[in-house]
Amino acid sequence: MSYLAQTDTQLHDIINHETERQINKLQLIASENYASPSVLEATGSVLTNKYAEGYPSKRYYGGCEFVDQAEDLARERLGKLFGAEYTNVQPHSGATANQAIYFTFVKPGDKVLGMDLAHGGHLTHGSPVNFSGKLYDMVSYGVNRETGMIDLNEVEDIAMREKPKMIIVGASSYPRNIDYKAFREIADKAGAYLWADIAHPSGLIAVNLLNDPMPHCHVVTSTTHKTLRGPRGGIIMMGKDWENPFGIVAPKSGRTRMMSEVLDSVVMPGIQGGPLMHVIAAKAVAFGEALQPTFLTYQKQVKANAARLAELMVANGFNLISNGTDNHLMLIDLHNKNVTGKEAENAMEASGITLNKNMVPFDDRSPFVTSGIRIGAAAITTRGFRENDMEFVAEVINTVIDNIGNEAVYEDVRSRVKDYCSKFPLYTELTD
Ligand code: DSN
C-alpha cells in the first residue's frame, strides 16, 4: 500500500479501513474468505496490464508467453485438484461461468430445472430478476418442509413431469451433502443434462470431504473465492471431455467438436473478451495452495467448526434448516426468535459480526427482509478459530439476538469481538 499512500491518500484510507474491518470483525458470510497474501500479490501484479484474448498458444495478441504459462499452470493445477480432464479458468465470475453453461447447453425458451432461491438456490439458477429467469423457462425444486433436505423423489417427480433440457444441482445456502449420482440418474431418466454449481462447497469437495460431482455431471462450475479461498472469479470443469451432441462441427474439416472446444468458445469470444490474467495467475496460486496437505487440514477444521457451531446454535434454541450441517454453512430460521433476517443482520453489523440475512424455505417475507440468517465458518477458520472458539461465536450471536435494539449490548459485543479477533492476527503485513 506504500504507493497509494503517496499517490492517492483517499483510496489508501478506504483500503486501510476495509483491511481493519476484515481484521476486527467476526466474518461469518458463508461466501467469503481471506485469500492468502500470495494470492493478493498475484492479483495485484503486472499481469493486469496484459491483453490475452484467446487461449494459451492461440491468442489474438503478441507478448503472451508468460501469461500463457500462468494460465496453463492454473488449468493444470485445477485439473489435478478436482480430477477434471477439462478446465476453463477464464470466467470473470461465478455468474459468468454459469452464463456459459446456459449458452452451451440450452436455448432461450428451453426448460431448465434448478433449486428454488428461497430453498438454497442461486440468482443464476432461475431467479426472475436474473438473465436465467428471463431467458429460460425455469422450474424449481426445493427442500422437504419437515426435513429441510432435498427430497430426491420430489426432484424426480418434477423432472419427469416437466422434462427439462437441463437440471442444475448446487446451491448457495444448502447445508447438506448432495447426492450427485442420484441427480444424474434422474437427469438420465428425464433426458436432461446435469450441471453442478459447486461454488460454495468446492473447497470441501476438492479434498474429498463431500461427494464428488465430477464423475456424475456433464459439467461443473464454481467460484474460486469461497471455500476454495482464491481470488474472486469463476471456473468451468468437466470430468471427461466428450463429443458435443449439438451437431457443432469444425468449419474446415467437418470434425465434430469436443465439448471442451465448444465451452472454450462460448466463454471467449462468446461472452467475454480479454481474460483477467492477474486473476488467473492468482487462481493458479490458490489452486497450488489447495493441492498442499495443509488445505485438507484447513477444510477438516472448517467442517468441524461449522458442525460445532451448529450444535451450539441448536442448544441455544435456534431453528437450523435440516437441524445441522455437513458443510461450511448453516441456515437459521428466526421465526421462533421473533426477529427478521434484516433486523438480525443490522444488529449483528452494529455488534461487529458480519453475516447476511437469507430467505429460508417457505419464507413468508420478501428477499429484502427475510426470516433467516446464513452463517459460514470458512473465513474464521482461515484466521485460526477452532472448535472451542465456536462457543464465543455462538454466545455473541445469541446475545445479540436476545437483545435486538439494545445499543449498549451491541457496543459491549463489538468490543468483545474486537478483543477476541485480536488473538487471531490476520494480514499483519498489510497494515500500516
Ligand atoms: N452471492 C453469493 C453468496 O453469497 O452465496 C453467491 O454468488
Short mmCIF file of C-alpha atoms and ligand atoms in Angstrom, two decimals:
data_model
loop_
_atom_site.label_atom_id
_atom_site.label_comp_id
_atom_site.label_asym_id
_atom_site.label_seq_id
_atom_site.Cartn_x
_atom_site.Cartn_y
_atom_site.Cartn_z
CA MET A 1 0.00 0.00 0.00
CA SER A 2 3.02 2.27 0.09
CA TYR A 3 2.40 3.62 -3.45
CA LEU A 4 -1.19 4.59 -2.75
CA ALA A 5 -0.12 6.28 0.47
CA GLN A 6 1.90 8.62 -1.75
CA THR A 7 -0.39 9.00 -4.75
CA ASP A 8 -3.96 8.65 -3.55
CA THR A 9 -4.47 9.05 0.16
CA GLN A 10 -8.23 8.95 -0.24
CA LEU A 11 -8.23 5.45 -1.64
CA HIS A 12 -5.36 4.41 0.60
CA ASP A 13 -7.54 5.26 3.60
CA ILE A 14 -10.52 3.40 2.18
CA ILE A 15 -8.44 0.24 1.68
CA ASN A 16 -6.92 0.57 5.14
CA HIS A 17 -10.35 0.89 6.68
CA GLU A 18 -11.56 -2.19 4.83
CA THR A 19 -8.47 -4.12 5.96
CA GLU A 20 -9.19 -3.11 9.55
CA ARG A 21 -12.85 -4.07 9.16
CA GLN A 22 -11.85 -7.53 7.96
CA ILE A 23 -9.38 -7.90 10.82
CA ASN A 24 -11.53 -6.60 13.68
CA LYS A 25 -14.92 -8.09 12.90
CA LEU A 26 -16.24 -11.60 13.06
CA GLN A 27 -16.54 -12.59 9.42
CA LEU A 28 -19.37 -15.10 9.07
CA ILE A 29 -20.57 -14.51 5.50
CA ALA A 30 -20.60 -18.04 4.10
CA SER A 31 -19.42 -16.99 0.64
CA GLU A 32 -16.36 -15.05 1.82
CA ASN A 33 -12.88 -15.99 2.94
CA TYR A 34 -9.44 -14.47 3.50
CA ALA A 35 -7.24 -15.05 0.44
CA SER A 36 -3.56 -15.59 1.25
CA PRO A 37 -1.05 -12.74 0.84
CA SER A 38 0.40 -14.70 -2.12
CA VAL A 39 -3.00 -14.71 -3.82
CA LEU A 40 -3.32 -10.98 -3.13
CA GLU A 41 0.16 -10.37 -4.54
CA ALA A 42 -0.63 -12.16 -7.80
CA THR A 43 -3.98 -10.31 -8.06
CA GLY A 44 -2.13 -7.02 -7.74
CA SER A 45 0.62 -7.95 -10.20
CA VAL A 46 1.64 -6.51 -13.59
CA LEU A 47 -0.32 -9.27 -15.28
CA THR A 48 -3.25 -6.86 -15.07
CA ASN A 49 -1.59 -4.96 -17.95
CA LYS A 50 -1.74 -7.80 -20.45
CA TYR A 51 -4.34 -8.38 -23.13
CA ALA A 52 -4.60 -12.08 -23.92
CA GLU A 53 -7.84 -12.72 -25.79
CA GLY A 54 -7.89 -16.37 -26.80
CA TYR A 55 -6.33 -19.32 -25.01
CA PRO A 56 -2.69 -20.33 -24.35
CA SER A 57 -0.77 -20.63 -27.66
CA LYS A 58 -3.88 -19.36 -29.56
CA ARG A 59 -4.01 -15.67 -28.67
CA TYR A 60 -5.08 -12.65 -30.66
CA TYR A 61 -2.17 -10.65 -29.18
CA GLY A 62 1.61 -10.89 -29.08
CA GLY A 63 3.69 -10.98 -25.92
CA CYS A 64 1.63 -13.71 -24.27
CA GLU A 65 4.41 -16.21 -23.50
CA PHE A 66 4.33 -15.62 -19.74
CA VAL A 67 0.60 -15.20 -19.29
CA ASP A 68 0.24 -18.42 -21.31
CA GLN A 69 2.39 -20.13 -18.69
CA ALA A 70 0.26 -18.69 -15.88
CA GLU A 71 -2.98 -19.87 -17.50
CA ASP A 72 -1.56 -23.33 -18.28
CA LEU A 73 -0.43 -23.63 -14.68
CA ALA A 74 -3.86 -22.63 -13.40
CA ARG A 75 -5.60 -25.13 -15.68
CA GLU A 76 -3.17 -27.94 -14.87
CA ARG A 77 -3.43 -27.40 -11.10
CA LEU A 78 -7.22 -27.10 -11.21
CA GLY A 79 -7.49 -30.32 -13.23
CA LYS A 80 -5.35 -32.12 -10.67
CA LEU A 81 -7.29 -30.69 -7.74
CA PHE A 82 -10.68 -31.93 -8.95
CA GLY A 83 -9.70 -34.80 -11.24
CA ALA A 84 -11.07 -32.84 -14.21
CA GLU A 85 -9.93 -33.51 -17.77
CA TYR A 86 -11.27 -30.13 -18.91
CA THR A 87 -10.86 -26.85 -17.11
CA ASN A 88 -11.52 -23.26 -18.08
CA VAL A 89 -10.14 -20.63 -15.71
CA GLN A 90 -11.22 -17.54 -17.64
CA PRO A 91 -14.75 -16.75 -16.36
CA HIS A 92 -14.58 -13.42 -14.56
CA SER A 93 -17.14 -14.60 -12.01
CA GLY A 94 -19.34 -17.50 -11.00
CA ALA A 95 -22.30 -15.82 -12.71
CA THR A 96 -20.34 -15.60 -15.98
CA ALA A 97 -19.28 -19.25 -15.73
CA ASN A 98 -22.95 -20.12 -15.20
CA GLN A 99 -23.99 -17.99 -18.16
CA ALA A 100 -21.59 -20.01 -20.32
CA ILE A 101 -23.35 -23.21 -19.26
CA TYR A 102 -26.76 -21.91 -20.33
CA PHE A 103 -25.36 -20.63 -23.62
CA THR A 104 -23.76 -24.03 -24.28
CA PHE A 105 -26.41 -26.49 -23.22
CA VAL A 106 -29.80 -24.81 -23.78
CA LYS A 107 -31.54 -22.29 -26.00
CA PRO A 108 -33.70 -19.37 -24.88
CA GLY A 109 -37.16 -20.69 -24.05
CA ASP A 110 -35.88 -24.17 -23.11
CA LYS A 111 -36.96 -25.61 -19.79
CA VAL A 112 -34.37 -25.77 -17.00
CA LEU A 113 -34.87 -27.22 -13.51
CA GLY A 114 -32.96 -25.61 -10.62
CA MET A 115 -33.21 -25.19 -6.88
CA ASP A 116 -35.59 -22.50 -5.63
CA LEU A 117 -33.67 -19.44 -4.42
CA ALA A 118 -35.60 -19.40 -1.13
CA HIS A 119 -34.71 -23.04 -0.56
CA GLY A 120 -30.98 -22.53 -1.11
CA GLY A 121 -30.57 -21.93 -4.85
CA HIS A 122 -28.79 -19.04 -6.56
CA LEU A 123 -29.80 -16.00 -8.61
CA THR A 124 -28.39 -17.60 -11.76
CA HIS A 125 -30.41 -20.76 -11.17
CA GLY A 126 -33.57 -19.15 -12.45
CA SER A 127 -34.43 -16.10 -10.41
CA PRO A 128 -36.95 -13.96 -12.36
CA VAL A 129 -34.71 -10.89 -11.92
CA ASN A 130 -31.69 -12.67 -13.46
CA PHE A 131 -30.96 -13.45 -17.13
CA SER A 132 -31.60 -17.12 -16.31
CA GLY A 133 -35.18 -16.44 -15.25
CA LYS A 134 -35.77 -14.04 -18.12
CA LEU A 135 -34.38 -16.18 -20.98
CA TYR A 136 -35.32 -19.70 -19.95
CA ASP A 137 -38.44 -21.50 -18.86
CA MET A 138 -37.35 -22.17 -15.29
CA VAL A 139 -38.96 -24.67 -12.97
CA SER A 140 -37.75 -25.41 -9.48
CA TYR A 141 -37.40 -27.99 -6.76
CA GLY A 142 -36.94 -27.23 -3.07
CA VAL A 143 -36.37 -28.93 0.22
CA ASN A 144 -38.81 -31.05 2.16
CA ARG A 145 -40.78 -28.98 4.68
CA GLU A 146 -40.14 -31.43 7.53
CA THR A 147 -36.54 -32.47 6.95
CA GLY A 148 -35.19 -29.28 5.34
CA MET A 149 -33.34 -31.55 2.90
CA ILE A 150 -33.62 -32.10 -0.85
CA ASP A 151 -36.22 -34.76 -1.46
CA LEU A 152 -34.90 -36.81 -4.39
CA ASN A 153 -38.30 -38.38 -5.01
CA GLU A 154 -39.77 -34.91 -5.41
CA VAL A 155 -36.94 -33.87 -7.74
CA GLU A 156 -37.59 -36.97 -9.83
CA ASP A 157 -41.34 -36.35 -9.95
CA ILE A 158 -40.80 -32.75 -11.10
CA ALA A 159 -38.15 -33.79 -13.63
CA MET A 160 -40.36 -36.50 -15.14
CA ARG A 161 -43.36 -34.19 -15.27
CA GLU A 162 -41.55 -31.14 -16.64
CA LYS A 163 -38.90 -32.89 -18.82
CA PRO A 164 -36.33 -30.05 -18.57
CA LYS A 165 -33.43 -29.91 -21.03
CA MET A 166 -31.04 -29.27 -18.13
CA ILE A 167 -31.03 -29.83 -14.37
CA ILE A 168 -28.95 -27.67 -12.04
CA VAL A 169 -27.67 -29.22 -8.84
CA GLY A 170 -26.00 -26.91 -6.35
CA ALA A 171 -26.91 -24.09 -4.00
CA SER A 172 -25.72 -21.09 -2.08
CA SER A 173 -27.42 -21.79 1.24
CA TYR A 174 -27.91 -25.54 1.43
CA PRO A 175 -26.05 -27.05 4.39
CA ARG A 176 -26.14 -30.70 3.37
CA ASN A 177 -24.07 -33.07 1.26
CA ILE A 178 -25.57 -33.56 -2.20
CA ASP A 179 -26.07 -36.90 -3.93
CA TYR A 180 -24.84 -36.10 -7.45
CA LYS A 181 -25.09 -39.73 -8.54
CA ALA A 182 -28.82 -39.79 -7.73
CA PHE A 183 -29.27 -36.47 -9.59
CA ARG A 184 -27.57 -37.99 -12.65
CA GLU A 185 -29.92 -40.97 -12.58
CA ILE A 186 -32.85 -38.54 -12.51
CA ALA A 187 -31.33 -36.44 -15.31
CA ASP A 188 -30.79 -39.54 -17.46
CA LYS A 189 -34.39 -40.68 -16.92
CA ALA A 190 -35.71 -37.23 -17.81
CA GLY A 191 -33.35 -36.84 -20.78
CA ALA A 192 -31.66 -33.76 -19.27
CA TYR A 193 -28.09 -32.52 -18.99
CA LEU A 194 -26.82 -32.30 -15.43
CA TRP A 195 -24.84 -29.25 -14.35
CA ALA A 196 -23.39 -28.93 -10.84
CA ASP A 197 -22.70 -25.48 -9.44
CA ILE A 198 -20.36 -26.16 -6.52
CA ALA A 199 -19.42 -22.53 -5.83
CA HIS A 200 -19.98 -22.85 -2.09
CA PRO A 201 -18.60 -26.28 -1.13
CA SER A 202 -15.86 -26.55 -3.79
CA GLY A 203 -13.01 -26.38 -1.26
CA LEU A 204 -14.51 -29.26 0.72
CA ILE A 205 -15.16 -31.23 -2.46
CA ALA A 206 -11.58 -30.70 -3.66
CA VAL A 207 -10.27 -32.62 -0.65
CA ASN A 208 -13.00 -35.28 -0.75
CA LEU A 209 -14.82 -34.20 2.39
CA LEU A 210 -18.06 -34.03 0.43
CA ASN A 211 -19.45 -36.05 -2.50
CA ASP A 212 -17.66 -35.60 -5.81
CA PRO A 213 -19.84 -34.27 -8.66
CA MET A 214 -17.17 -34.74 -11.33
CA PRO A 215 -17.93 -38.36 -12.37
CA HIS A 216 -21.68 -37.74 -12.48
CA CYS A 217 -22.26 -34.33 -14.03
CA HIS A 218 -21.99 -33.24 -17.66
CA VAL A 219 -20.39 -30.04 -16.49
CA VAL A 220 -19.37 -28.36 -13.21
CA THR A 221 -18.91 -24.68 -12.35
CA SER A 222 -17.59 -22.92 -9.29
CA THR A 223 -16.37 -19.65 -7.96
CA THR A 224 -12.80 -19.54 -6.66
CA HIS A 225 -13.15 -17.24 -3.66
CA LYS A 226 -15.43 -19.04 -1.21
CA THR A 227 -14.25 -22.26 0.47
CA LEU A 228 -11.63 -22.54 -2.30
CA ARG A 229 -10.01 -19.41 -0.81
CA GLY A 230 -8.67 -17.91 -4.03
CA PRO A 231 -9.21 -14.60 -5.83
CA ARG A 232 -12.71 -13.54 -6.89
CA GLY A 233 -13.60 -15.42 -10.08
CA GLY A 234 -15.21 -18.39 -11.83
CA ILE A 235 -14.20 -21.73 -13.34
CA ILE A 236 -15.73 -24.44 -15.53
CA MET A 237 -14.77 -28.12 -15.44
CA MET A 238 -15.69 -31.50 -16.90
CA GLY A 239 -14.54 -34.85 -15.51
CA LYS A 240 -14.14 -36.17 -19.06
CA ASP A 241 -14.24 -34.41 -22.39
CA TRP A 242 -16.86 -35.68 -24.86
CA GLU A 243 -18.08 -35.00 -28.38
CA ASN A 244 -20.70 -32.29 -28.45
CA PRO A 245 -24.24 -33.58 -29.03
CA PHE A 246 -25.43 -30.37 -30.73
CA GLY A 247 -24.02 -31.10 -34.19
CA ILE A 248 -21.35 -28.40 -33.97
CA VAL A 249 -18.54 -29.20 -36.41
CA ALA A 250 -15.19 -27.60 -37.21
CA PRO A 251 -15.74 -25.38 -40.29
CA LYS A 252 -12.90 -26.72 -42.45
CA SER A 253 -12.56 -30.39 -41.53
CA GLY A 254 -16.19 -31.06 -40.63
CA ARG A 255 -14.94 -32.83 -37.49
CA THR A 256 -17.41 -32.92 -34.61
CA ARG A 257 -16.12 -30.53 -31.98
CA MET A 258 -15.35 -31.75 -28.48
CA MET A 259 -17.30 -30.15 -25.63
CA SER A 260 -14.05 -28.58 -24.40
CA GLU A 261 -13.84 -26.63 -27.66
CA VAL A 262 -17.50 -25.63 -27.51
CA LEU A 263 -17.25 -24.42 -23.90
CA ASP A 264 -13.99 -22.57 -24.58
CA SER A 265 -15.55 -20.70 -27.48
CA VAL A 266 -18.72 -19.87 -25.54
CA VAL A 267 -16.60 -18.26 -22.79
CA MET A 268 -14.35 -16.42 -25.28
CA PRO A 269 -15.37 -14.94 -27.72
CA GLY A 270 -18.97 -15.89 -26.88
CA ILE A 271 -19.32 -14.00 -23.60
CA GLN A 272 -16.02 -12.45 -22.60
CA GLY A 273 -13.19 -10.57 -24.22
CA GLY A 274 -9.77 -10.23 -22.63
CA PRO A 275 -9.26 -12.56 -19.66
CA LEU A 276 -8.15 -11.09 -16.32
CA MET A 277 -4.64 -12.55 -16.40
CA HIS A 278 -3.71 -11.24 -12.95
CA VAL A 279 -6.74 -13.03 -11.51
CA ILE A 280 -5.96 -16.18 -13.49
CA ALA A 281 -2.41 -16.11 -12.06
CA ALA A 282 -3.92 -15.69 -8.57
CA LYS A 283 -6.22 -18.64 -9.27
CA ALA A 284 -3.09 -20.68 -10.10
CA VAL A 285 -1.60 -19.64 -6.75
CA ALA A 286 -4.77 -20.63 -4.88
CA PHE A 287 -5.04 -24.00 -6.66
CA GLY A 288 -1.37 -24.61 -5.79
CA GLU A 289 -2.18 -23.87 -2.15
CA ALA A 290 -5.21 -26.15 -2.30
CA LEU A 291 -3.01 -29.01 -3.52
CA GLN A 292 -0.92 -28.82 -0.33
CA PRO A 293 -1.71 -31.17 2.59
CA THR A 294 -2.43 -28.12 4.78
CA PHE A 295 -5.54 -27.42 2.69
CA LEU A 296 -7.05 -30.74 3.76
CA THR A 297 -6.29 -29.85 7.38
CA TYR A 298 -7.95 -26.47 6.85
CA GLN A 299 -11.09 -27.95 5.27
CA LYS A 300 -11.42 -30.57 8.01
CA GLN A 301 -11.33 -27.71 10.51
CA VAL A 302 -13.93 -25.73 8.53
CA LYS A 303 -16.25 -28.71 8.70
CA ALA A 304 -15.56 -29.35 12.38
CA ASN A 305 -16.09 -25.68 13.26
CA ALA A 306 -19.36 -25.46 11.32
CA ALA A 307 -20.61 -28.68 12.94
CA ARG A 308 -19.72 -27.45 16.45
CA LEU A 309 -21.28 -24.04 15.86
CA ALA A 310 -24.45 -25.67 14.53
CA GLU A 311 -24.62 -27.86 17.63
CA LEU A 312 -24.27 -24.82 19.91
CA MET A 313 -26.85 -22.81 17.98
CA VAL A 314 -29.36 -25.66 18.28
CA ALA A 315 -28.60 -25.86 22.02
CA ASN A 316 -29.39 -22.11 22.22
CA GLY A 317 -32.84 -22.74 20.74
CA PHE A 318 -32.12 -21.70 17.16
CA ASN A 319 -34.00 -23.46 14.41
CA LEU A 320 -31.47 -24.69 11.86
CA ILE A 321 -32.80 -25.75 8.49
CA SER A 322 -32.21 -29.52 8.34
CA ASN A 323 -31.16 -29.31 12.00
CA GLY A 324 -27.43 -29.10 11.27
CA THR A 325 -24.78 -29.03 8.58
CA ASP A 326 -22.49 -31.28 6.57
CA ASN A 327 -20.50 -28.45 5.06
CA HIS A 328 -19.20 -24.97 5.92
CA LEU A 329 -22.54 -23.21 6.45
CA MET A 330 -25.82 -23.24 8.27
CA LEU A 331 -29.15 -21.61 7.55
CA ILE A 332 -31.17 -20.40 10.53
CA ASP A 333 -34.90 -19.72 10.61
CA LEU A 334 -35.52 -16.89 13.10
CA HIS A 335 -39.32 -17.13 13.30
CA ASN A 336 -39.17 -18.59 16.83
CA LYS A 337 -36.95 -15.67 17.93
CA ASN A 338 -39.41 -13.07 16.62
CA VAL A 339 -36.63 -11.36 14.67
CA THR A 340 -36.46 -10.87 10.89
CA GLY A 341 -33.32 -11.61 8.89
CA LYS A 342 -32.93 -7.91 8.17
CA GLU A 343 -33.14 -6.94 11.85
CA ALA A 344 -30.66 -9.67 12.74
CA GLU A 345 -28.19 -8.65 10.02
CA ASN A 346 -28.32 -4.99 11.10
CA ALA A 347 -27.97 -5.83 14.80
CA MET A 348 -25.01 -8.11 14.10
CA GLU A 349 -23.36 -5.45 11.95
CA ALA A 350 -23.67 -2.97 14.82
CA SER A 351 -22.07 -5.58 17.08
CA GLY A 352 -19.03 -6.31 14.91
CA ILE A 353 -20.44 -9.52 13.44
CA THR A 354 -20.77 -9.69 9.67
CA LEU A 355 -23.30 -12.13 8.25
CA ASN A 356 -26.21 -11.96 5.85
CA LYS A 357 -29.95 -12.16 6.04
CA ASN A 358 -31.24 -15.05 3.98
CA MET A 359 -34.54 -16.43 2.75
CA VAL A 360 -35.48 -19.69 4.41
CA PRO A 361 -37.54 -22.43 2.76
CA PHE A 362 -41.23 -21.47 2.55
CA ASP A 363 -40.35 -17.95 3.68
CA ASP A 364 -43.30 -15.59 4.22
CA ARG A 365 -41.14 -12.45 3.95
CA SER A 366 -39.55 -10.70 0.97
CA PRO A 367 -35.86 -11.15 -0.03
CA PHE A 368 -35.24 -7.65 1.37
CA VAL A 369 -36.49 -8.65 4.83
CA THR A 370 -36.31 -12.46 5.01
CA SER A 371 -36.85 -14.71 8.00
CA GLY A 372 -33.37 -16.09 8.34
CA ILE A 373 -29.64 -15.68 8.51
CA ARG A 374 -26.85 -17.68 6.92
CA ILE A 375 -23.63 -18.33 8.80
CA GLY A 376 -20.39 -19.73 7.38
CA ALA A 377 -17.21 -20.94 9.05
CA ALA A 378 -14.70 -20.71 6.17
CA ALA A 379 -13.22 -17.27 6.95
CA ILE A 380 -12.96 -17.58 10.73
CA THR A 381 -11.29 -20.95 10.25
CA THR A 382 -8.71 -19.37 7.96
CA ARG A 383 -7.82 -16.91 10.70
CA GLY A 384 -7.31 -19.79 13.16
CA PHE A 385 -10.59 -20.33 15.02
CA ARG A 386 -11.00 -23.88 16.31
CA GLU A 387 -13.98 -25.82 17.73
CA ASN A 388 -13.61 -24.32 21.21
CA ASP A 389 -13.79 -20.80 19.72
CA MET A 390 -17.27 -21.62 18.42
CA GLU A 391 -18.52 -21.17 21.98
CA PHE A 392 -17.63 -17.49 21.79
CA VAL A 393 -19.17 -17.18 18.30
CA ALA A 394 -22.42 -18.84 19.39
CA GLU A 395 -22.56 -16.81 22.59
CA VAL A 396 -22.21 -13.41 20.88
CA ILE A 397 -24.78 -14.26 18.20
CA ASN A 398 -27.19 -15.44 20.86
CA THR A 399 -26.62 -12.34 23.00
CA VAL A 400 -27.33 -10.01 20.07
CA ILE A 401 -30.48 -11.87 19.01
CA ASP A 402 -31.76 -11.76 22.60
CA ASN A 403 -31.10 -8.01 22.78
CA ILE A 404 -32.32 -6.60 19.47
CA GLY A 405 -32.37 -2.80 19.68
CA ASN A 406 -30.14 -2.63 22.76
CA GLU A 407 -27.26 -0.35 21.70
CA ALA A 408 -25.35 -0.91 24.95
CA VAL A 409 -25.26 -4.65 24.28
CA TYR A 410 -24.15 -4.04 20.68
CA GLU A 411 -21.32 -1.88 21.94
CA ASP A 412 -20.23 -4.41 24.53
CA VAL A 413 -20.30 -7.27 21.98
CA ARG A 414 -18.44 -5.15 19.41
CA SER A 415 -15.65 -4.54 21.87
CA ARG A 416 -15.50 -8.19 22.95
CA VAL A 417 -15.45 -9.33 19.30
CA LYS A 418 -12.57 -6.98 18.54
CA ASP A 419 -10.59 -8.29 21.53
CA TYR A 420 -11.30 -11.89 20.60
CA CYS A 421 -10.31 -11.34 16.97
CA SER A 422 -7.04 -9.71 18.05
CA LYS A 423 -5.96 -13.15 19.33
CA PHE A 424 -6.01 -14.33 15.70
CA PRO A 425 -3.71 -11.98 13.79
CA LEU A 426 -4.54 -11.51 10.14
CA TYR A 427 -2.80 -9.71 7.27
CA THR A 428 -0.18 -8.27 9.65
CA GLU A 429 2.00 -7.47 6.65
CA LEU A 430 -0.74 -5.33 5.09
CA THR A 431 -1.46 -2.92 7.93
CA ASP A 432 0.43 0.33 8.33
N1 DSN B 1 -23.58 -14.10 -3.55
C1 DSN B 1 -23.02 -15.40 -3.28
C2 DSN B 1 -23.36 -15.91 -1.93
O1 DSN B 1 -23.31 -15.12 -1.01
O2 DSN B 1 -23.64 -17.07 -1.76
C3 DSN B 1 -23.36 -16.39 -4.30
O3 DSN B 1 -22.97 -15.89 -5.53
#
